[in-house]
Amino acid sequence: MTETTENYQLDQEEYIINMGPQHPSTHGVLRFEVSLKGEMVRNIRPHCGYIHRGIEKMCEKNTYQQIIHLTDRLDYLSAHSNNELVCLTVEEALEIEVPERVKYIRTIMAELNRIASHQLWWCSMGMDMGGLTCFFYGLRDREPILDIFEETCGGRLLLSYNCPGGVMYDLHPNFQKRVKDYIKYFRKKLPEYDALLSGNIIFLERTKGLGVLTLEDAISFGVTGPTGRASGFSCDIRKTQPYSAYSKVDFKEILYTEGDTFHRYKARIDEMWESMNIIEQLIDNIPEGDYAVKMKPIIKLPAGEYYKSVETARGELGLYLISDGNKSPYRFKLRSPNFINLGALASMVKDTKIADLVAISASLDLVIPDIDR
Amino acid sequence: MKSIIKYFADIFGGVRTLLVGMKITGKYFFSPGQIVTQQYPENRKKLVMFDRFKGELIMPHNENNEHKCTGCGICETNCPNGTIEVIPTRIETEDGKKKRILDTYVYRLGMCTFCALCVKTCPSEALAFGQDFEQAVFDRTQLTKILNKPGSTIMKGVE
């Protein structure tokens, strides 16, 4: 304790408690060192590293095909976007143009993954605020998406569906019908989410005006994703630097200016509607063609530095890759959205009650393995 | 007076939002036909997994106990975790040439991350994923499996 508190002067009535690393509402092994005065949070310092596996270092030992399955384990709820990032970087470095079909497949899969991720976030947000009903309703609607993934990719959570140059297998013949049925089903079910939680008086009282992140703070901390967009920071990579088939679809970037917990919640709910719009525009127009370009068995990137970013369910995931011309990267550095969003938490929770800390950290949608990597 | 009206309006408004939510939960409570839960251990006989589901790595054998593996070891070099170990042996064929064939194919399920690179890169399509997902055992040494069946030989025409 002494080495962590030496730079921080405690008031006479202030004391420190630990929240985590084993705490149900940190959704993993994250430890908050919370300084309290009575019930009010004075300061908070997150301690990371409890689930550090050295994925970036492991990637420097593996070939580019083998890296894909490791990136599944970063932010496991948006595994497809993580896979896609590595593939896009490799394809950009080798100047390979992937077939149109691959671009469409990747975009649809990424959006399905985003819906599934936001559903699980909605489950856990409701549960953290004390409503266990949400957990079962969210998981019920997430199950058909996982079935769609399982039928085409063979995996439910960790997909490993992308490979440099395309995707591993072609779409399953049932894919289009299943996705269309699902969109029809989920358009009916999403209003239930609003009735159960968004309009609930207890939920509204606990989230409105709480944990405000101003636009200035959001930009200076580099907060991205729905968290940043709830503060009015236009940071959607799908809009600003379109990749895959995003330049072909018409969708709205969800922006709010309030920046409180409730609008971070609202931004994610609205993103689910937008994701369904994107999928509906693409699902009927998947072009025929190859599902992958034939690649050499050993991929060697030309020596140089590469940076590419994609929009995962939580924000901008960036990959900075240095290649020295060998079959594995020289340096593999990730800009993970969760780590950077976590940095802004301390400015949000100042002078709120300790029970609200749970609500605010739930609204950030943190995935701990992505923070520690 | 205004504050009193607001006080009661807040109470009734709050109760109304709770009832909106309870209408939905009540609807599902009285229509159990919409329940999606699977009774897992009981429905084991009827449970069908998807074709591409990755349960475990298997080496399909035909009815004459023949497989397609040539023992080339491409899967071993492609595996990121060292899950696969191909132990080849050399035999002398009828025309006096020395040939490399598969002796033992060791698969360590406990180390496998199901990235499917082995199945994808196999030149003779000797590997596949099985549907069995109930892999719990009492001792981790049981997770090391030998995929080629005893006495099996290579299929004719596979080089």
XYZ file of N, CA and C in Angstrom, chain A residues 65-66 69 73 133 137 140 147 150-154 159 168-170 172 178 189 192 195-196 199-201, chain B residues 14 17-18 20-21 24-25 27-28 34 36 49-50 52-54 77-81 113 115-117 120:
156
model
N -0.434 -15.763 -40.152
C -1.654 -16.572 -40.065
C -1.947 -16.959 -38.615
N -0.871 -17.221 -37.860
C -1.069 -17.682 -36.487
C -1.481 -16.555 -35.545
N -5.535 -15.979 -34.482
C -6.293 -16.599 -33.397
C -5.910 -16.028 -32.040
N -8.422 -13.288 -28.506
C -8.401 -13.306 -27.036
C -8.154 -11.934 -26.438
N -33.392 -9.294 -14.362
C -34.219 -9.644 -15.522
C -33.477 -9.414 -16.834
N -32.954 -11.680 -20.514
C -33.553 -11.220 -21.768
C -32.478 -10.929 -22.799
N -30.990 -14.209 -24.122
C -31.939 -14.893 -25.003
C -31.795 -14.401 -26.443
N -25.534 -18.711 -32.801
C -25.833 -19.846 -33.672
C -25.444 -19.537 -35.117
N -21.803 -19.906 -35.305
C -21.371 -21.293 -35.179
C -21.573 -22.038 -36.494
N -22.656 -21.718 -37.189
C -22.943 -22.417 -38.425
C -21.925 -22.072 -39.515
N -21.517 -20.806 -39.569
C -20.599 -20.389 -40.636
C -19.135 -20.505 -40.225
N -18.805 -20.073 -39.014
C -17.391 -19.977 -38.610
C -16.921 -21.188 -37.820
N -17.808 -21.915 -37.197
C -17.405 -23.043 -36.374
C -17.155 -22.674 -34.932
N -14.023 -16.505 -32.947
C -14.431 -16.951 -34.273
C -13.267 -17.458 -35.113
N -11.912 -17.756 -43.890
C -11.494 -19.163 -43.860
C -12.380 -20.060 -44.719
N -13.680 -19.933 -44.572
C -14.613 -20.750 -45.344
C -15.645 -19.844 -45.983
N -16.336 -20.359 -46.972
C -17.409 -19.583 -47.583
C -18.601 -19.535 -46.625
N -22.161 -20.211 -45.076
C -23.029 -21.378 -45.072
C -24.276 -21.061 -45.905
N -31.000 -17.038 -42.240
C -30.930 -16.909 -40.794
C -30.771 -15.461 -40.353
N -37.864 -7.272 -30.751
C -37.460 -7.464 -29.357
C -36.745 -6.256 -28.765
N -38.453 -3.948 -26.339
C -38.592 -4.502 -24.982
C -37.483 -4.010 -24.066
N -38.467 -0.737 -22.721
C -39.527 -0.825 -21.717
C -38.988 -1.367 -20.403
N -38.059 -2.323 -20.485
C -37.561 -2.952 -19.263
C -36.596 -2.048 -18.509
N -36.725 3.018 -19.729
C -37.764 3.880 -19.188
C -37.980 3.714 -17.700
N -37.266 2.783 -17.109
C -37.495 2.451 -15.703
C -37.072 3.608 -14.800
N -37.924 3.963 -13.888
C -37.688 5.165 -13.078
C -36.448 5.001 -12.201
N -43.593 7.182 -11.770
C -42.610 6.136 -11.468
C -43.244 4.766 -11.452
N -43.844 3.492 -14.970
C -42.687 2.940 -15.688
C -42.370 1.529 -15.198
N -42.594 1.298 -13.892
C -42.340 -0.064 -13.389
C -43.331 -1.045 -13.986
N -44.814 -0.831 -16.863
C -44.494 -1.091 -18.268
C -43.517 -2.263 -18.368
N -42.514 -2.248 -17.509
C -41.551 -3.356 -17.514
C -42.188 -4.653 -17.072
N -44.106 -6.765 -19.598
C -43.336 -7.663 -20.468
C -42.960 -8.947 -19.736
N -42.463 -8.794 -18.514
C -42.095 -10.011 -17.779
C -43.325 -10.862 -17.500
N -45.976 -11.031 -19.391
C -46.395 -11.661 -20.638
C -45.642 -12.980 -20.855
N -44.336 -12.964 -20.589
C -43.563 -14.194 -20.766
C -43.853 -15.218 -19.687
N -42.868 -19.559 -25.220
C -41.767 -18.799 -25.789
C -40.443 -19.031 -25.060
N -36.939 -20.385 -24.308
C -35.922 -20.851 -25.238
C -34.866 -21.717 -24.562
N -25.170 -30.854 -33.393
C -24.288 -29.698 -33.541
C -24.187 -29.352 -35.027
N -23.743 -28.101 -35.290
C -23.565 -27.682 -36.676
C -22.374 -28.407 -37.311
N -19.858 -27.389 -39.031
C -18.532 -26.787 -38.912
C -18.098 -26.619 -37.464
N -18.907 -27.070 -36.531
C -18.571 -26.898 -35.115
C -17.238 -27.564 -34.790
N -16.392 -26.856 -34.049
C -15.052 -27.354 -33.751
C -15.033 -27.955 -32.344
N 3.984 -27.802 -38.190
C 4.661 -26.510 -38.297
C 3.662 -25.357 -38.265
N 2.430 -25.581 -38.712
C 1.455 -24.502 -38.718
C 0.807 -24.277 -37.367
N 0.853 -25.255 -36.488
C 0.160 -25.124 -35.208
C 0.859 -24.090 -34.337
N 0.137 -23.097 -33.846
C 0.795 -22.056 -33.051
C 1.171 -22.497 -31.642
N 0.594 -23.572 -31.138
C 0.772 -23.928 -29.733
C 1.550 -25.211 -29.504
N -6.196 -24.436 -29.349
C -7.035 -23.238 -29.304
C -8.024 -23.179 -30.468
N -7.879 -22.960 -33.802
C -7.725 -21.936 -34.823
C -7.946 -22.510 -36.215
N -7.995 -23.835 -36.339
C -8.325 -24.532 -37.586
C -7.254 -24.411 -38.665
N -6.023 -24.005 -38.280
C -4.975 -23.898 -39.300
C -4.510 -25.274 -39.774
N -7.066 -26.555 -42.266
C -7.052 -25.691 -43.442
C -5.825 -25.966 -44.322
